[in-house]
PDB file of C-alpha atoms in Angstrom:
ATOM      1  CA  LYS A 130       0.000   0.000   0.000  1.00 95.00           C
ATOM      2  CA  PRO A 131       1.201   3.524  -0.690  1.00 97.00           C
ATOM      3  CA  VAL A 132       2.163   5.557   2.348  1.00 97.00           C
ATOM      4  CA  PHE A 133       1.813   9.331   2.549  1.00 96.00           C
ATOM      5  CA  VAL A 134       3.945  11.344   4.937  1.00 94.00           C
ATOM      6  CA  TYR A 135       2.955  14.891   5.851  1.00 93.00           C
ATOM      7  CA  LYS A 136       5.250  17.286   7.652  1.00 86.00           C
ATOM      8  CA  MET A 137       3.331  19.659   9.900  1.00 88.00           C
ATOM      9  CA  ILE A 138       5.254  22.795  10.875  1.00 87.00           C
ATOM     10  CA  ALA A 139       3.783  25.807  12.643  1.00 87.00           C
ATOM     11  CA  ARG A 140       4.488  29.298  11.331  1.00 86.00           C
ATOM     12  CA  GLY A 141       6.969  31.489  13.158  1.00 84.00           C
ATOM     13  CA  THR A 142       8.879  28.602  14.716  1.00 88.00           C
ATOM     14  CA  VAL A 143      12.490  27.524  14.622  1.00 87.00           C
ATOM     15  CA  GLU A 144      11.395  24.469  12.645  1.00 89.00           C
ATOM     16  CA  GLU A 145      10.012  26.720   9.906  1.00 89.00           C
ATOM     17  CA  LYS A 146      13.313  28.568   9.660  1.00 86.00           C
ATOM     18  CA  ILE A 147      15.285  25.328   9.602  1.00 88.00           C
ATOM     19  CA  GLN A 148      13.044  23.897   6.882  1.00 89.00           C
ATOM     20  CA  ARG A 149      13.580  27.011   4.741  1.00 87.00           C
ATOM     21  CA  LEU A 150      17.352  26.727   5.159  1.00 86.00           C
ATOM     22  CA  GLN A 151      17.202  23.015   4.279  1.00 88.00           C
ATOM     23  CA  ARG A 152      15.352  23.808   1.041  1.00 87.00           C
ATOM     24  CA  GLU A 153      17.919  26.467   0.153  1.00 83.00           C
ATOM     25  CA  LYS A 154      20.823  24.134   0.942  1.00 84.00           C
ATOM     26  CA  SER A 155      19.244  21.350  -1.096  1.00 85.00           C
ATOM     27  CA  ALA A 156      18.876  23.672  -4.083  1.00 81.00           C
ATOM     28  CA  LEU A 157      22.477  24.800  -3.614  1.00 76.00           C
ATOM     29  CA  ALA A 158      23.746  21.207  -3.486  1.00 78.00           C
ATOM     30  CA  SER A 159      21.809  20.328  -6.632  1.00 79.00           C
ATOM     31  CA  GLY A 160      23.249  23.359  -8.392  1.00 74.00           C
ATOM     32  CA  VAL A 161      26.795  22.510  -7.348  1.00 70.00           C
ATOM     33  CA  LEU A 162      26.476  18.901  -8.478  1.00 75.00           C
ATOM     34  CA  ASP A 163      24.918  19.938 -11.788  1.00 76.00           C
ATOM     35  CA  GLY A 164      27.410  22.770 -12.324  1.00 71.00           C
ATOM     36  CA  ARG A 165      24.670  25.420 -12.375  1.00 64.00           C
ATOM     37  CA  THR A 166      25.860  27.661  -9.573  1.00 57.00           C
ATOM     38  CA  SER A 167      27.811  30.857  -9.452  1.00 57.00           C
ATOM     39  CA  GLY A 168      30.344  31.565  -6.725  1.00 57.00           C
ATOM     40  CA  ASP A 169      27.752  33.467  -4.644  1.00 57.00           C
ATOM     41  CA  TRP A 170      26.469  30.683  -2.388  1.00 58.00           C
ATOM     42  CA  LYS A 171      27.502  31.741   1.110  1.00 67.00           C
ATOM     43  CA  LEU A 172      25.041  32.500   3.900  1.00 69.00           C
ATOM     44  CA  ARG A 173      24.077  36.146   3.888  1.00 75.00           C
ATOM     45  CA  ASP A 174      23.908  38.292   7.014  1.00 82.00           C
ATOM     46  CA  GLU A 175      20.116  38.335   6.617  1.00 81.00           C
ATOM     47  CA  ASP A 176      20.049  34.523   6.719  1.00 74.00           C
ATOM     48  CA  LEU A 177      21.983  34.406   9.975  1.00 75.00           C
ATOM     49  CA  GLN A 178      19.929  37.193  11.544  1.00 82.00           C
ATOM     50  CA  ALA A 179      16.689  35.464  10.568  1.00 76.00           C
ATOM     51  CA  LEU A 180      17.884  32.184  12.041  1.00 74.00           C
ATOM     52  CA  PHE A 181      18.766  33.714  15.400  1.00 80.00           C
ATOM     53  CA  ALA A 182      15.924  36.244  15.588  1.00 80.00           C
ATOM     54  CA  PRO A 183      13.684  35.876  18.642  1.00 81.00           C
ATOM     55  CA  LEU A 184      10.494  33.924  18.124  1.00 75.00           C
ATOM     56  CA  PRO A 185       7.143  35.627  18.695  1.00 72.00           C
ATOM     57  CA  ALA A 186       5.772  35.145  22.198  1.00 71.00           C
ATOM     58  CA  ALA A 187       3.316  32.274  22.510  1.00 68.00           C
ATOM     59  CA  PRO A 188      -0.066  33.109  24.036  1.00 69.00           C
ATOM     60  CA  LYS A 189      -0.262  32.128  27.693  1.00 70.00           C
ATOM     61  CA  LYS A 190      -2.728  29.445  28.679  1.00 69.00           C
ATOM     62  CA  THR A 191      -5.060  30.207  31.526  1.00 71.00           C
ATOM     63  CA  ARG A 192      -6.467  27.572  33.825  1.00 70.00           C
ATOM     64  CA  LYS A 193     -10.072  27.703  34.904  1.00 64.00           C
TER      65      LYS A 193
END
């Protein structure tokens, strides 16, 4: 039987940032292996700042 795998990632989380970087790195690796890349493949300052930026505060749960 076919199996379907879904990756559930919430917005504004570290996981979302990591997934974006993984996609970019995968595209970079494909380009390098296929010879389709220029020399401009280093992480930009914006990439590093986005990775280490504080996450938005989660809403506090209240008990009743």
